[in-house]
């Protein structure tokens, strides 16, 4: 299979099941933004080294699940209304995010102020991924009622998880958080 197909040279792309739409279609914007978030998560993880903190393998394993789930979200968004989604998002995907948020948040110093994104490059990249996920959520909302409500819930929870994960990484690596008014 060739990487290039030339089928998108005139500004259209295929959704799942083959219908052609503009590359500016709301669905394409939404699943493309999920792809951006997934890439930023990958960048963040590339900055982590095994010696940085205990449990890196478990941490990265959970991120592998998240990156896979983002492909499921993309499949949901790329499937036209009325068609069956092949890679379905499940309630358990959201529950697992909530459990990880609660676990990581329980290890962190409670927030008293807004914090500025940044810190270690891995933490900063996850802060950036969080903002990209927020954009994906807005794009998905723009599709309207045809979006599986689990997609919106997952993206909402994922942005919360990425915020907590960025804080966790920064704390584990000794990066001091900068408050908004410091």
XYZ file of N, CA and C in Angstrom:
546
model
N 0.839 -1.182 0.000
C 0.000 0.000 0.000
C 0.886 1.247 0.000
N 0.618 2.154 -0.916
C 1.379 3.396 -0.978
C 0.883 4.366 0.083
N 1.788 5.175 0.592
C 1.445 6.208 1.564
C 0.593 7.289 0.909
N 0.916 7.641 -0.311
C 0.146 8.690 -0.981
C -0.862 8.056 -1.936
N -2.064 8.613 -1.940
C -3.136 8.107 -2.803
C -3.546 9.125 -3.860
N -3.213 10.374 -3.634
C -3.559 11.501 -4.500
C -5.062 11.809 -4.474
N -5.830 11.040 -3.715
C -7.282 11.256 -3.693
C -7.672 12.526 -2.944
N -6.770 13.065 -2.150
C -7.065 14.291 -1.404
C -6.484 15.545 -2.016
N -5.959 15.419 -3.209
C -5.286 16.554 -3.840
C -6.209 17.728 -4.146
N -7.500 17.492 -4.156
C -8.448 18.579 -4.476
C -9.217 19.031 -3.240
N -8.661 18.715 -2.048
C -9.252 19.250 -0.825
C -10.370 18.429 -0.221
N -10.459 17.154 -0.614
C -11.456 16.277 0.003
C -10.760 15.071 0.608
N -11.488 14.403 1.494
C -10.980 13.182 2.122
C -12.155 12.240 2.339
N -11.855 11.017 2.673
C -12.905 10.020 2.899
C -13.177 9.842 4.379
N -14.461 9.763 4.705
C -14.865 9.331 6.040
C -14.902 7.810 6.044
N -15.130 7.230 7.207
C -15.331 5.790 7.287
C -16.526 5.456 6.396
N -16.472 4.365 5.689
C -17.479 3.927 4.724
C -17.368 4.650 3.387
N -16.350 5.523 3.215
C -16.014 6.028 1.903
C -16.639 7.314 1.416
N -17.574 7.900 2.129
C -18.144 9.158 1.622
C -17.070 10.249 1.652
N -17.036 11.071 0.597
C -16.039 12.130 0.444
C -16.597 13.420 1.019
N -15.746 14.114 1.776
C -16.110 15.411 2.352
C -14.924 16.353 2.214
N -15.201 17.642 2.377
C -14.149 18.642 2.375
C -13.220 18.422 3.564
N -11.969 18.727 3.388
C -11.024 18.634 4.505
C -11.315 19.677 5.573
N -12.209 20.605 5.306
C -12.660 21.583 6.305
C -13.980 21.144 6.955
N -14.464 19.962 6.613
C -15.683 19.437 7.232
C -15.500 19.350 8.746
N -16.567 19.606 9.478
C -16.486 19.617 10.939
C -15.974 18.288 11.498
N -16.362 17.187 10.903
C -15.879 15.876 11.370
C -14.372 15.758 11.171
N -13.889 16.209 10.026
C -12.451 16.132 9.732
C -11.681 17.026 10.698
N -12.223 18.219 10.966
C -11.589 19.114 11.943
C -11.491 18.428 13.304
N -12.571 17.762 13.705
C -12.611 17.141 15.034
C -11.642 15.960 15.135
N -11.693 15.041 14.171
C -10.786 13.894 14.318
C -9.343 14.274 14.015
N -9.133 15.300 13.197
C -7.781 15.792 12.967
C -7.185 16.412 14.222
N -8.022 17.073 14.992
C -7.556 17.669 16.239
C -7.222 16.583 17.262
N -7.967 15.491 17.256
C -7.619 14.349 18.119
C -6.257 13.784 17.726
N -5.991 13.739 16.440
C -4.696 13.263 15.963
C -3.570 14.186 16.443
N -3.807 15.498 16.410
C -2.816 16.448 16.933
C -2.548 16.183 18.408
N -3.608 15.987 19.178
C -3.459 15.717 20.606
C -2.657 14.441 20.823
N -2.963 13.421 20.041
C -2.267 12.143 20.169
C -0.775 12.316 19.896
N -0.456 13.096 18.891
C 0.955 13.345 18.569
C 1.651 14.120 19.683
N 0.953 15.086 20.272
C 1.552 15.859 21.362
C 1.771 14.977 22.589
N 0.851 14.060 22.852
C 1.055 13.108 23.949
C 2.311 12.285 23.678
N 2.456 11.815 22.439
C 3.655 11.058 22.072
C 4.915 11.859 22.270
N 4.876 13.146 21.919
C 6.036 14.009 22.137
C 6.347 14.104 23.624
N 5.328 14.324 24.428
C 5.534 14.416 25.873
C 6.183 13.164 26.437
N 5.683 12.019 26.018
C 6.234 10.755 26.524
C 7.674 10.552 26.073
N 8.022 11.101 24.914
C 9.389 10.915 24.415
C 10.423 11.613 25.298
N 9.989 12.572 26.112
C 10.900 13.279 27.013
C 11.165 12.531 28.313
N 10.388 11.506 28.587
C 10.544 10.787 29.858
C 11.618 9.717 29.745
N 12.397 9.597 30.783
C 13.423 8.560 30.859
C 13.125 7.680 32.069
N 13.514 6.426 31.994
C 13.200 5.450 33.042
C 13.695 5.900 34.412
N 14.818 6.582 34.455
C 15.374 6.962 35.751
C 14.644 8.154 36.370
N 13.729 8.759 35.664
C 13.054 9.945 36.185
C 12.160 9.654 37.385
N 11.381 8.590 37.313
C 10.512 8.299 38.450
C 10.057 6.848 38.412
N 9.707 6.347 39.595
C 9.234 4.974 39.708
C 7.907 4.827 38.972
N 7.690 3.675 38.409
C 6.415 3.387 37.770
C 6.268 3.944 36.371
N 7.382 4.318 35.738
C 7.312 4.895 34.392
C 6.638 3.931 33.415
N 6.938 2.655 33.522
C 6.367 1.675 32.596
C 4.848 1.613 32.741
N 4.369 1.636 33.984
C 2.927 1.608 34.217
C 2.290 2.897 33.689
N 2.941 4.010 33.925
C 2.482 5.310 33.461
C 2.380 5.314 31.935
N 3.450 4.871 31.280
C 3.453 4.823 29.819
C 2.434 3.813 29.291
N 2.230 2.715 30.021
C 1.224 1.735 29.618
C -0.168 2.336 29.603
N -0.461 3.164 30.603
C -1.765 3.813 30.624
C -1.875 4.811 29.470
N -0.794 5.517 29.174
C -0.824 6.440 28.041
C -1.003 5.700 26.721
N -0.496 4.474 26.635
C -0.725 3.673 25.427
C -2.225 3.430 25.263
N -2.916 3.142 26.370
C -4.376 2.967 26.315
C -5.059 4.249 25.868
N -4.587 5.375 26.383
C -5.177 6.668 26.010
C -4.967 6.941 24.523
N -3.762 6.718 24.047
C -3.498 6.978 22.633
C -4.340 6.060 21.748
N -4.533 4.825 22.176
C -5.406 3.911 21.441
C -6.848 4.398 21.486
N -7.301 4.821 22.654
C -8.673 5.332 22.794
C -8.891 6.563 21.921
N -7.865 7.397 21.763
C -8.006 8.561 20.887
C -8.240 8.138 19.434
N -7.695 7.002 19.027
C -8.008 6.476 17.704
C -9.472 6.038 17.646
N -9.971 5.481 18.737
C -11.384 5.103 18.802
C -12.266 6.348 18.718
N -11.870 7.412 19.413
C -12.601 8.680 19.330
C -12.591 9.171 17.884
N -11.436 9.126 17.249
C -11.338 9.533 15.842
C -12.240 8.709 14.946
N -12.313 7.402 15.201
C -13.201 6.536 14.414
C -14.657 6.936 14.608
N -15.015 7.245 15.848
C -16.382 7.709 16.126
C -16.669 8.984 15.331
N -15.717 9.910 15.346
C -15.922 11.198 14.682
C -15.879 11.083 13.163
N -15.168 10.091 12.635
C -15.029 9.914 11.192
C -16.119 9.021 10.602
N -17.013 8.525 11.435
C -18.088 7.664 10.950
C -19.336 8.512 10.727
N -19.854 8.524 9.491
C -21.035 9.338 9.205
C -22.252 8.898 10.024
N -23.142 9.819 10.213
C -24.382 9.559 10.941
C -25.126 8.374 10.320
N -25.634 7.518 11.174
C -26.406 6.375 10.713
C -25.587 5.151 10.374
N -24.285 5.249 10.446
C -23.407 4.109 10.141
C -22.852 3.542 11.438
N -22.518 2.255 11.403
C -21.986 1.594 12.598
C -20.511 1.932 12.798
N -20.173 2.271 14.028
C -18.784 2.555 14.390
C -18.098 1.230 14.685
N -16.956 1.019 14.049
C -16.248 -0.250 14.238
C -15.419 -0.273 15.513
N -14.821 0.842 15.875
C -14.024 0.938 17.103
C -14.798 1.787 18.082
N -15.592 1.153 18.891
C -16.475 1.895 19.791
C -15.775 2.277 21.086
N -16.069 3.479 21.510
C -15.646 3.953 22.820
C -16.597 3.355 23.845
N -16.086 3.014 25.010
C -16.898 2.369 26.042
C -16.951 3.229 27.297
N -17.983 3.045 28.096
C -18.073 3.722 29.400
C -16.838 3.427 30.247
N -16.303 2.213 30.108
C -15.143 1.826 30.911
C -13.917 2.677 30.582
N -13.830 3.202 29.352
C -12.707 4.081 28.997
C -12.744 5.357 29.839
N -13.937 5.888 30.047
C -14.099 7.103 30.847
C -13.861 6.797 32.318
N -14.394 5.683 32.773
C -14.215 5.294 34.181
C -12.735 5.125 34.506
N -12.006 4.514 33.597
C -10.570 4.309 33.825
C -9.827 5.645 33.913
N -10.209 6.602 33.066
C -9.605 7.936 33.162
C -9.896 8.558 34.523
N -11.134 8.450 34.977
C -11.509 9.019 36.273
C -10.716 8.391 37.412
N -10.518 7.081 37.347
C -9.733 6.402 38.385
C -8.290 6.898 38.384
N -7.721 7.085 37.201
C -6.341 7.577 37.114
C -6.238 9.029 37.582
N -7.243 9.841 37.253
C -7.252 11.229 37.729
C -7.249 11.236 39.254
N -8.147 10.452 39.843
C -8.249 10.413 41.306
C -6.946 9.934 41.940
N -6.338 8.907 41.352
C -5.091 8.376 41.900
C -3.977 9.427 41.838
N -3.744 9.986 40.642
C -2.658 10.959 40.495
C -2.922 12.213 41.317
N -4.157 12.686 41.298
C -4.490 13.899 42.035
C -4.281 13.709 43.531
N -4.491 12.488 44.002
C -4.285 12.196 45.416
C -2.833 12.277 45.847
N -1.914 12.263 44.893
C -0.480 12.362 45.206
C 0.028 13.792 45.120
N -0.807 14.702 44.635
C -0.360 16.069 44.352
C -0.688 17.039 45.480
N 0.100 18.085 45.554
C -0.199 19.195 46.444
C -1.490 19.840 45.952
N -2.464 20.048 46.829
C -3.726 20.649 46.376
C -3.491 22.034 45.759
N -4.264 22.324 44.726
C -4.169 23.630 44.072
C -4.825 24.706 44.923
N -4.169 25.854 44.990
C -4.733 27.006 45.691
C -4.925 28.171 44.726
N -4.241 28.113 43.599
C -4.302 29.153 42.571
C -4.259 28.483 41.207
N -4.559 29.278 40.185
C -4.312 28.799 38.833
C -2.809 28.670 38.661
N -2.391 27.662 37.877
C -0.959 27.510 37.590
C -0.724 27.765 36.114
N 0.491 28.190 35.828
C 0.871 28.418 34.440
C 1.396 27.120 33.845
N 1.000 26.789 32.610
C 1.515 25.588 31.962
C 3.020 25.695 31.779
N 3.698 24.593 31.915
C 5.144 24.589 31.715
C 5.789 23.492 32.514
N 6.998 23.757 32.983
C 7.742 22.768 33.749
C 8.662 21.958 32.858
N 8.825 20.705 33.228
C 9.645 19.777 32.446
C 9.051 19.676 31.037
N 9.871 19.444 30.009
C 9.319 19.324 28.652
C 8.181 18.296 28.534
N 8.252 17.200 29.278
C 7.161 16.211 29.235
C 5.881 16.800 29.814
N 6.003 17.495 30.940
C 4.835 18.126 31.548
C 4.275 19.226 30.669
N 5.154 20.038 30.095
C 4.708 21.120 29.215
C 3.993 20.565 27.986
N 4.503 19.466 27.443
C 3.855 18.854 26.275
C 2.466 18.321 26.639
N 2.327 17.765 27.841
C 1.002 17.280 28.255
C 0.044 18.442 28.512
N 0.558 19.557 29.013
C -0.281 20.751 29.133
C -0.759 21.184 27.740
N 0.131 21.135 26.768
C -0.239 21.491 25.402
C -1.256 20.492 24.847
N -1.032 19.207 25.085
C -1.996 18.184 24.642
C -3.366 18.451 25.248
N -3.387 18.890 26.499
C -4.661 19.205 27.165
C -5.416 20.274 26.395
N -4.724 21.315 25.971
C -5.409 22.389 25.251
C -5.880 21.920 23.877
N -5.135 21.027 23.261
C -5.540 20.473 21.969
C -6.784 19.600 22.146
N -6.822 18.818 23.225
C -8.005 17.996 23.508
C -9.220 18.891 23.747
N -9.030 20.002 24.436
C -10.149 20.949 24.644
C -10.669 21.450 23.297
N -9.759 21.723 22.372
C -10.178 22.150 21.027
C -10.911 21.025 20.318
N -10.415 19.789 20.440
C -11.098 18.643 19.830
C -12.513 18.515 20.376
N -12.657 18.747 21.668
C -13.979 18.684 22.285
C -14.895 19.751 21.671
N -14.391 20.969 21.511
C -15.205 22.032 20.908
C -15.572 21.675 19.470
N -14.611 21.111 18.741
C -14.882 20.705 17.358
C -15.948 19.604 17.319
N -15.864 18.646 18.238
C -16.844 17.560 18.292
C -18.226 18.095 18.633
N -18.301 19.052 19.548
C -19.585 19.671 19.880
C -20.172 20.330 18.633
N -19.323 20.899 17.800
C -19.765 21.564 16.581
C -20.422 20.641 15.575
N -20.172 19.352 15.674
C -20.808 18.388 14.768
C -22.301 18.307 15.060
N -22.648 18.457 16.329
C -24.065 18.431 16.699
C -24.481 17.119 17.321
N -25.758 16.828 17.198
C -26.360 15.676 17.875
C -25.891 14.329 17.339
N -25.215 14.331 16.208
C -24.743 13.065 15.627
C -23.537 12.490 16.351
N -22.997 13.216 17.326
C -21.814 12.742 18.036
C -22.239 11.891 19.227
N -21.619 10.756 19.363
C -21.840 9.885 20.511
C -21.500 10.680 21.773
N -22.424 10.765 22.742
C -22.135 11.508 23.968
C -20.895 11.006 24.711
N -20.544 9.731 24.539
C -19.337 9.203 25.169
C -18.085 9.909 24.641
N -18.109 10.327 23.383
C -16.966 11.038 22.805
C -16.746 12.342 23.554
N -17.828 13.077 23.769
C -17.707 14.358 24.468
C -17.246 14.152 25.907
N -17.809 13.149 26.568
C -17.399 12.857 27.946
C -15.939 12.438 27.997
N -15.529 11.590 27.060
C -14.143 11.119 27.057
C -13.182 12.290 26.858
N -13.457 13.141 25.880
C -12.560 14.267 25.626
C -12.514 15.212 26.822
N -13.656 15.442 27.442
C -13.698 16.305 28.620
C -12.839 15.722 29.736
N -13.001 14.442 30.005
C -12.239 13.795 31.066
C -10.777 13.681 30.710
N -10.474 13.446 29.433
C -9.079 13.335 29.018
C -8.335 14.642 29.260
N -8.968 15.766 29.003
C -8.279 17.037 29.265
C -8.002 17.200 30.752
N -8.935 16.758 31.595
C -8.695 16.790 33.046
C -7.520 15.883 33.414
N -7.505 14.683 32.836
C -6.409 13.749 33.112
C -5.063 14.340 32.697
N -5.011 14.942 31.516
C -3.740 15.491 31.040
C -3.239 16.616 31.935
N -4.153 17.410 32.482
C -3.762 18.457 33.425
C -3.119 17.839 34.664
N -3.783 16.830 35.215
C -3.269 16.177 36.421
C -1.966 15.437 36.111
N -1.895 14.782 34.959
C -0.685 14.050 34.584
C 0.490 15.001 34.388
N 0.252 16.167 33.812
C 1.325 17.153 33.651
C 1.827 17.605 35.012
N 0.907 17.868 35.930
C 1.298 18.263 37.278
C 2.082 17.131 37.950
N 1.620 15.902 37.787
C 2.271 14.749 38.396
C 3.706 14.607 37.886
N 3.875 14.683 36.583
C 5.222 14.572 36.013
C 6.104 15.689 36.555
N 5.591 16.900 36.537
C 6.404 18.025 37.034
C 6.776 17.840 38.498
N 5.840 17.363 39.295
C 6.141 17.128 40.713
C 7.167 16.015 40.868
N 7.010 14.930 40.135
C 7.935 13.808 40.231
C 9.347 14.204 39.822
N 9.437 15.144 38.907
C 10.746 15.542 38.395
C 11.285 16.799 39.065
N 10.619 17.231 40.143
C 11.112 18.346 40.930
C 10.924 19.716 40.306
N 10.008 19.820 39.358
C 9.736 21.116 38.722
C 8.718 21.876 39.568
N 9.068 23.075 39.962
C 8.171 23.885 40.775
C 7.078 24.490 39.895
N 5.826 24.382 40.356
C 4.729 24.999 39.622
C 4.764 26.508 39.819
N 4.462 27.206 38.760
C 4.398 28.666 38.824
C 2.925 29.066 38.883
N 2.572 29.740 39.980
C 1.208 30.230 40.130
C 1.003 31.429 39.220
N -0.222 31.670 38.900
C -0.586 32.767 38.019
C -0.056 34.098 38.551
N -0.068 34.296 39.847
C 0.307 35.594 40.424
C 1.676 35.580 41.107
N 2.559 34.695 40.712
C 3.902 34.660 41.330
C 4.760 35.766 40.830
